[in-house]
PDB file of C-alpha atoms in Angstrom:
ATOM      1  CA  MET H   1     248.257 187.221 176.196  1.00  0.00           C
ATOM      2  CA  TYR H   2     247.499 184.161 178.300  1.00  0.00           C
ATOM      3  CA  SER H   3     249.467 181.957 175.940  1.00  0.00           C
ATOM      4  CA  LEU H   4     252.515 184.167 176.602  1.00  0.00           C
ATOM      5  CA  GLU H   5     252.078 183.653 180.309  1.00  0.00           C
ATOM      6  CA  SER H   6     251.839 179.893 179.785  1.00  0.00           C
ATOM      7  CA  MET H   7     254.874 179.865 177.501  1.00  0.00           C
ATOM      8  CA  TYR H   8     256.884 181.799 180.084  1.00  0.00           C
ATOM      9  CA  LYS H   9     255.908 179.402 182.863  1.00  0.00           C
ATOM     10  CA  TYR H  10     256.702 176.438 180.616  1.00  0.00           C
ATOM     11  CA  ALA H  11     260.165 177.858 179.912  1.00  0.00           C
ATOM     12  CA  LYS H  12     260.753 178.486 183.611  1.00  0.00           C
ATOM     13  CA  MET H  13     259.798 174.917 184.539  1.00  0.00           C
ATOM     14  CA  SER H  14     261.796 173.333 181.704  1.00  0.00           C
ATOM     15  CA  LEU H  15     265.055 171.484 182.021  1.00  0.00           C
ATOM     16  CA  LEU H  16     268.005 173.842 182.031  1.00  0.00           C
ATOM     17  CA  GLU H  17     269.127 172.645 178.599  1.00  0.00           C
ATOM     18  CA  HIS H  18     265.817 173.773 177.029  1.00  0.00           C
ATOM     19  CA  GLN H  19     265.220 177.031 178.866  1.00  0.00           C
ATOM     20  CA  ILE H  20     267.116 179.453 176.628  1.00  0.00           C
ATOM     21  CA  GLU H  21     265.383 178.181 173.503  1.00  0.00           C
ATOM     22  CA  ARG H  22     261.980 178.470 175.166  1.00  0.00           C
ATOM     23  CA  TYR H  23     262.603 181.928 176.606  1.00  0.00           C
ATOM     24  CA  ASN H  24     263.667 183.060 173.135  1.00  0.00           C
ATOM     25  CA  LYS H  25     260.358 181.730 171.820  1.00  0.00           C
ATOM     26  CA  VAL H  26     258.535 183.823 174.446  1.00  0.00           C
ATOM     27  CA  LYS H  27     260.435 186.902 173.269  1.00  0.00           C
ATOM     28  CA  GLU H  28     259.511 186.182 169.643  1.00  0.00           C
ATOM     29  CA  GLU H  29     255.848 185.812 170.577  1.00  0.00           C
ATOM     30  CA  CYS H  30     255.990 189.050 172.564  1.00  0.00           C
ATOM     31  CA  ASP H  31     257.341 190.854 169.515  1.00  0.00           C
ATOM     32  CA  ASP H  32     254.627 189.310 167.361  1.00  0.00           C
ATOM     33  CA  PHE H  33     251.917 190.354 169.826  1.00  0.00           C
ATOM     34  CA  THR H  34     253.311 193.885 170.015  1.00  0.00           C
ATOM     35  CA  ASN H  35     253.375 194.178 166.228  1.00  0.00           C
ATOM     36  CA  ARG H  36     249.849 192.865 165.787  1.00  0.00           C
ATOM     37  CA  PHE H  37     248.221 194.647 168.730  1.00  0.00           C
ATOM     38  CA  PRO H  38     250.214 197.813 169.477  1.00  0.00           C
ATOM     39  CA  ASN H  39     247.282 199.414 171.307  1.00  0.00           C
ATOM     40  CA  SER H  40     246.319 196.414 173.386  1.00  0.00           C
ATOM     41  CA  PRO H  41     245.596 197.004 177.070  1.00  0.00           C
ATOM     42  CA  PHE H  42     247.965 194.070 177.718  1.00  0.00           C
ATOM     43  CA  ILE H  43     250.960 195.638 175.984  1.00  0.00           C
ATOM     44  CA  GLU H  44     252.763 196.528 179.229  1.00  0.00           C
ATOM     45  CA  LYS H  45     252.360 192.996 180.542  1.00  0.00           C
ATOM     46  CA  VAL H  46     253.714 191.650 177.254  1.00  0.00           C
ATOM     47  CA  LYS H  47     256.727 193.949 177.557  1.00  0.00           C
ATOM     48  CA  ASP H  48     257.225 192.666 181.104  1.00  0.00           C
ATOM     49  CA  TYR H  49     257.280 189.062 179.880  1.00  0.00           C
ATOM     50  CA  LYS H  50     259.807 189.975 177.223  1.00  0.00           C
ATOM     51  CA  GLN H  51     262.069 191.632 179.797  1.00  0.00           C
ATOM     52  CA  LEU H  52     261.656 188.754 182.248  1.00  0.00           C
ATOM     53  CA  SER H  53     262.564 186.323 179.492  1.00  0.00           C
ATOM     54  CA  SER H  54     265.667 188.326 178.603  1.00  0.00           C
ATOM     55  CA  ASN H  55     266.709 188.321 182.252  1.00  0.00           C
ATOM     56  CA  GLU H  56     266.122 184.580 182.523  1.00  0.00           C
ATOM     57  CA  ILE H  57     268.164 183.924 179.375  1.00  0.00           C
ATOM     58  CA  GLU H  58     271.088 185.797 180.887  1.00  0.00           C
ATOM     59  CA  SER H  59     270.753 184.020 184.243  1.00  0.00           C
ATOM     60  CA  THR H  60     270.403 180.626 182.611  1.00  0.00           C
ATOM     61  CA  GLN H  61     273.428 181.202 180.386  1.00  0.00           C
ATOM     62  CA  ASN H  62     275.469 182.248 183.423  1.00  0.00           C
ATOM     63  CA  LEU H  63     274.403 179.107 185.269  1.00  0.00           C
ATOM     64  CA  ILE H  64     275.239 176.890 182.288  1.00  0.00           C
ATOM     65  CA  ASN H  65     278.666 178.522 182.032  1.00  0.00           C
ATOM     66  CA  LYS H  66     279.255 178.005 185.750  1.00  0.00           C
ATOM     67  CA  ILE H  67     278.330 174.331 185.483  1.00  0.00           C
ATOM     68  CA  LYS H  68     280.631 173.882 182.482  1.00  0.00           C
ATOM     69  CA  ASP H  69     283.479 175.569 184.357  1.00  0.00           C
ATOM     70  CA  GLU H  70     282.952 173.297 187.362  1.00  0.00           C
ATOM     71  CA  GLN H  71     282.878 170.234 185.116  1.00  0.00           C
ATOM     72  CA  ALA H  72     286.096 171.335 183.430  1.00  0.00           C
ATOM     73  CA  LYS H  73     287.769 171.780 186.825  1.00  0.00           C
ATOM     74  CA  GLU H  74     286.663 168.294 187.868  1.00  0.00           C
ATOM     75  CA  THR H  75     287.950 166.826 184.606  1.00  0.00           C
ATOM     76  CA  ASN H  76     291.319 168.543 185.058  1.00  0.00           C
ATOM     77  CA  LYS H  77     291.646 167.158 188.606  1.00  0.00           C
ATOM     78  CA  SER H  78     291.381 163.592 187.338  1.00  0.00           C
TER      79      SER H  78
END
């Protein structure tokens, strides 16, 4: 469980270009934990980390798209 927390924090503190990959890894580990320990007292916290990671993936992808759009606009101005 604590490794999931660390992985999530690592993803959050990573460079933007690495975040999606690392959040996906958190989600994979959450699924693995859930499959191996379905009755764990930590299962709700694990589900929370999976949902947080999904939300962060969406936010990060939106930010990346926004940056790309801005770069394209700047390129077209030149």
